[in-house]
Coordinates of C-alpha atoms in Angstrom, one line a residue:
M1 CA 32.3 -17.6 -44.8
S2 CA 30.6 -21.0 -45.2
M3 CA 27.0 -21.5 -44.3
K4 CA 28.0 -23.7 -41.3
D5 CA 30.3 -20.9 -40.0
R6 CA 27.5 -18.4 -40.4
H7 CA 25.1 -20.6 -38.5
F8 CA 27.7 -20.9 -35.7
L9 CA 28.2 -17.2 -35.6
L10 CA 24.5 -16.6 -35.4
C11 CA 24.2 -18.9 -32.5
L12 CA 26.8 -17.0 -30.6
V13 CA 25.1 -13.7 -31.5
M14 CA 21.8 -15.0 -30.1
L15 CA 23.4 -16.1 -26.9
W16 CA 25.5 -13.1 -26.2
P17 CA 22.8 -10.7 -24.9
F18 CA 21.7 -13.3 -22.3
G19 CA 25.1 -13.5 -20.8
Y20 CA 26.0 -17.1 -21.9
A21 CA 28.9 -15.9 -24.1
L22 CA 30.4 -13.8 -21.2
G23 CA 29.2 -15.9 -18.2
E24 CA 27.3 -12.9 -16.9
E25 CA 23.8 -12.4 -15.6
Q26 CA 21.5 -9.8 -17.1
E27 CA 19.8 -7.8 -14.4
G28 CA 16.2 -6.7 -15.0
W29 CA 15.9 -8.5 -18.3
D30 CA 12.8 -10.4 -19.2
M31 CA 14.4 -13.5 -20.8
L32 CA 11.3 -14.5 -22.8
M33 CA 9.1 -12.3 -25.0
D34 CA 5.6 -11.9 -23.5
A35 CA 2.6 -11.0 -25.7
G36 CA 1.2 -9.0 -22.8
K37 CA 4.4 -7.0 -22.4
S38 CA 5.3 -6.6 -26.1
S39 CA 4.7 -4.3 -29.0
L40 CA 5.8 -5.0 -32.6
L41 CA 7.7 -2.4 -34.7
V42 CA 8.0 -3.1 -38.4
I43 CA 10.5 -0.7 -40.0
D44 CA 10.4 0.6 -43.6
V45 CA 9.3 -2.4 -45.6
Q46 CA 8.5 -0.2 -48.5
E47 CA 7.8 -0.6 -52.2
N48 CA 11.0 1.1 -53.5
L49 CA 13.3 -0.5 -50.9
A50 CA 12.1 -4.1 -50.3
P51 CA 12.7 -5.4 -53.8
V52 CA 16.4 -4.6 -53.6
V53 CA 17.3 -6.1 -50.3
A54 CA 18.6 -9.7 -49.8
E55 CA 15.8 -12.4 -49.7
P56 CA 12.9 -9.9 -49.9
R57 CA 10.2 -12.6 -50.2
L58 CA 11.4 -14.3 -47.0
V59 CA 11.4 -11.1 -45.1
L60 CA 7.9 -10.2 -46.3
R61 CA 6.6 -13.7 -45.3
H62 CA 8.2 -13.4 -41.9
C63 CA 7.0 -9.9 -41.3
G64 CA 3.5 -11.0 -42.4
L65 CA 3.6 -13.8 -39.9
L66 CA 4.6 -11.4 -37.1
L67 CA 1.8 -9.1 -38.0
R68 CA -0.7 -12.0 -38.0
A69 CA 0.5 -13.2 -34.7
A70 CA 0.3 -9.7 -33.2
A71 CA -3.2 -9.4 -34.4
R72 CA -4.2 -12.7 -33.0
L73 CA -2.6 -12.1 -29.6
A74 CA -3.5 -8.4 -29.1
V75 CA 0.0 -7.2 -29.5
P76 CA 0.0 -3.5 -30.5
V77 CA 1.8 -2.7 -33.8
T78 CA 3.7 0.3 -35.3
I79 CA 4.8 0.3 -38.9
S80 CA 7.3 3.0 -39.9
E81 CA 7.7 4.5 -43.4
Q82 CA 11.0 6.3 -44.2
Y83 CA 10.3 9.3 -46.5
P84 CA 7.5 7.6 -48.4
K85 CA 7.6 10.2 -51.2
G86 CA 10.9 8.6 -52.2
L87 CA 10.7 5.1 -50.9
G88 CA 7.0 4.5 -51.5
P89 CA 4.4 3.1 -49.1
T90 CA 4.7 0.0 -47.1
M91 CA 4.4 -3.2 -49.3
G92 CA 0.8 -3.9 -50.0
E93 CA 0.7 -7.4 -48.5
L94 CA 1.9 -6.0 -45.1
L95 CA -0.3 -2.9 -45.4
A96 CA -3.3 -5.2 -45.7
L97 CA -2.4 -6.6 -42.2
A98 CA -1.7 -3.2 -40.6
P99 CA -4.1 -2.1 -37.8
Q100 CA -5.8 1.2 -38.3
G101 CA -3.5 4.1 -37.5
A102 CA -0.4 1.9 -37.2
V103 CA 1.6 3.4 -40.1
V104 CA 3.7 6.4 -39.1
E105 CA 6.0 8.4 -41.4
K106 CA 9.5 9.3 -40.3
M107 CA 12.6 11.2 -41.5
H108 CA 15.0 10.1 -38.8
F109 CA 16.8 6.8 -39.5
S110 CA 16.1 5.8 -35.9
S111 CA 12.4 5.4 -35.0
A112 CA 13.4 6.1 -31.4
A113 CA 14.4 9.6 -32.5
E114 CA 11.1 10.2 -34.3
P115 CA 8.7 11.9 -31.8
A116 CA 5.5 10.5 -33.2
I117 CA 6.8 6.9 -33.2
L118 CA 8.4 7.2 -29.8
S119 CA 5.3 8.7 -28.3
R120 CA 3.2 5.8 -29.7
L121 CA 5.6 3.2 -28.3
Q122 CA 5.6 4.8 -24.9
G123 CA 1.9 5.1 -25.0
F124 CA 1.5 1.4 -25.2
S125 CA 3.1 1.1 -21.7
R126 CA 4.8 -2.2 -22.8
P127 CA 8.4 -2.6 -21.9
Q128 CA 9.3 -5.0 -24.7
V129 CA 9.7 -4.0 -28.4
V130 CA 10.1 -6.6 -31.0
V131 CA 11.7 -5.1 -34.1
A132 CA 11.7 -6.3 -37.7
G133 CA 12.3 -4.6 -41.1
M134 CA 15.0 -2.9 -43.2
E135 CA 17.6 -2.0 -43.6
A136 CA 19.2 -4.0 -40.8
H137 CA 22.4 -1.9 -40.6
V138 CA 20.7 1.5 -40.8
C139 CA 17.2 2.1 -39.6
V140 CA 16.8 -1.2 -37.7
L141 CA 20.2 -0.9 -36.0
Q142 CA 19.8 2.7 -35.0
T143 CA 16.2 2.1 -33.8
C144 CA 17.2 -0.8 -31.6
L145 CA 20.1 1.0 -30.0
G146 CA 18.0 4.1 -29.5
L147 CA 15.1 2.2 -27.8
K148 CA 17.5 0.2 -25.6
S149 CA 19.1 3.5 -24.4
L150 CA 15.6 4.7 -23.5
G151 CA 15.0 1.6 -21.3
F152 CA 13.1 -0.7 -23.5
D153 CA 13.8 -4.4 -23.7
V154 CA 14.6 -4.8 -27.4
F155 CA 14.3 -8.0 -29.5
V156 CA 15.5 -7.8 -33.1
V157 CA 14.1 -10.5 -35.4
A158 CA 17.1 -11.5 -37.5
D159 CA 15.2 -13.5 -40.2
S160 CA 12.6 -10.7 -40.5
C161 CA 15.3 -8.1 -41.3
S162 CA 17.4 -7.5 -44.3
S163 CA 19.9 -5.2 -46.0
R164 CA 20.9 -4.8 -49.6
K165 CA 24.1 -6.7 -48.8
Q166 CA 24.0 -9.8 -46.5
A167 CA 27.3 -8.8 -44.9
N168 CA 25.7 -5.6 -43.6
H169 CA 22.8 -7.6 -42.1
D170 CA 25.2 -10.0 -40.4
L171 CA 27.3 -7.1 -39.0
A172 CA 24.2 -5.4 -37.7
M173 CA 23.0 -8.4 -35.8
A174 CA 26.5 -9.0 -34.3
R175 CA 26.7 -5.3 -33.2
L176 CA 23.3 -5.3 -31.7
A177 CA 24.0 -8.5 -29.8
A178 CA 27.2 -7.0 -28.5
A179 CA 25.2 -4.0 -27.3
G180 CA 22.8 -6.2 -25.3
V181 CA 19.9 -6.4 -27.8
A182 CA 18.4 -9.9 -28.0
V183 CA 18.7 -11.4 -31.5
V184 CA 15.8 -13.7 -32.1
S185 CA 14.0 -15.5 -34.9
T186 CA 10.4 -15.2 -36.2
E187 CA 9.4 -18.5 -34.8
M188 CA 10.9 -17.6 -31.4
V189 CA 8.7 -14.6 -31.3
V190 CA 5.5 -16.6 -32.2
F191 CA 6.1 -19.5 -29.8
E192 CA 7.1 -17.3 -26.9
W193 CA 4.1 -15.0 -27.4
L194 CA 1.9 -18.1 -27.5
E195 CA 3.4 -19.7 -24.4
V196 CA 1.2 -22.8 -24.5
A197 CA -0.1 -25.3 -27.1
G198 CA -3.7 -26.4 -27.6
T199 CA -5.3 -22.9 -27.5
P200 CA -7.3 -21.5 -30.3
S201 CA -4.5 -19.0 -31.0
F202 CA -2.0 -21.8 -31.2
K203 CA -4.2 -23.8 -33.6
D204 CA -4.6 -20.7 -35.9
L205 CA -0.9 -19.7 -35.9
I206 CA 0.7 -23.1 -36.1
Q207 CA -0.8 -23.4 -39.6
L208 CA 1.2 -20.3 -40.6
V209 CA 4.4 -21.6 -39.2
K210 CA 4.4 -24.9 -41.0

């Protein structure tokens, strides 16, 4: 598939959850991400996994931007670690940005099936969950579908996710879109959380986006 074709497919994927592709309206769906209604979930960006996925440095940079934006805008954060004895801890550059107590170990592929993580997300009392991490077709996919089934509004950040094979990432994004999960980009998250230009938060974060 050519790059042009992939970009076209991604546009369709992003539009599908909002009903544009099917000409339907989504009932009860907050169309925009709201910092006051969101929490951020970063999945399994770990030392023995991150180096082998596609474009790991890009994913790390984007996840770092999301964590910085969350900190600046008071968005609560959860960082999952899948079996850290085998996959290692969260990458150090992200761990340095993690709020105290944000890292939670898991064994289930789906964070929605891990009691400690689900309890944390529910405890935030925020209906929107913005999801990033790896691998897109395993833990990210299962987490997003699980959270959606539990009534959360789920936004998966396509360019902050990765898999070992790009094809698996692309299939995961398409499947999530078809299931009604909103597929978004890192910059969409940041600018929708910001809402308005000219604020101190905008001036801080725009330097990281450039």
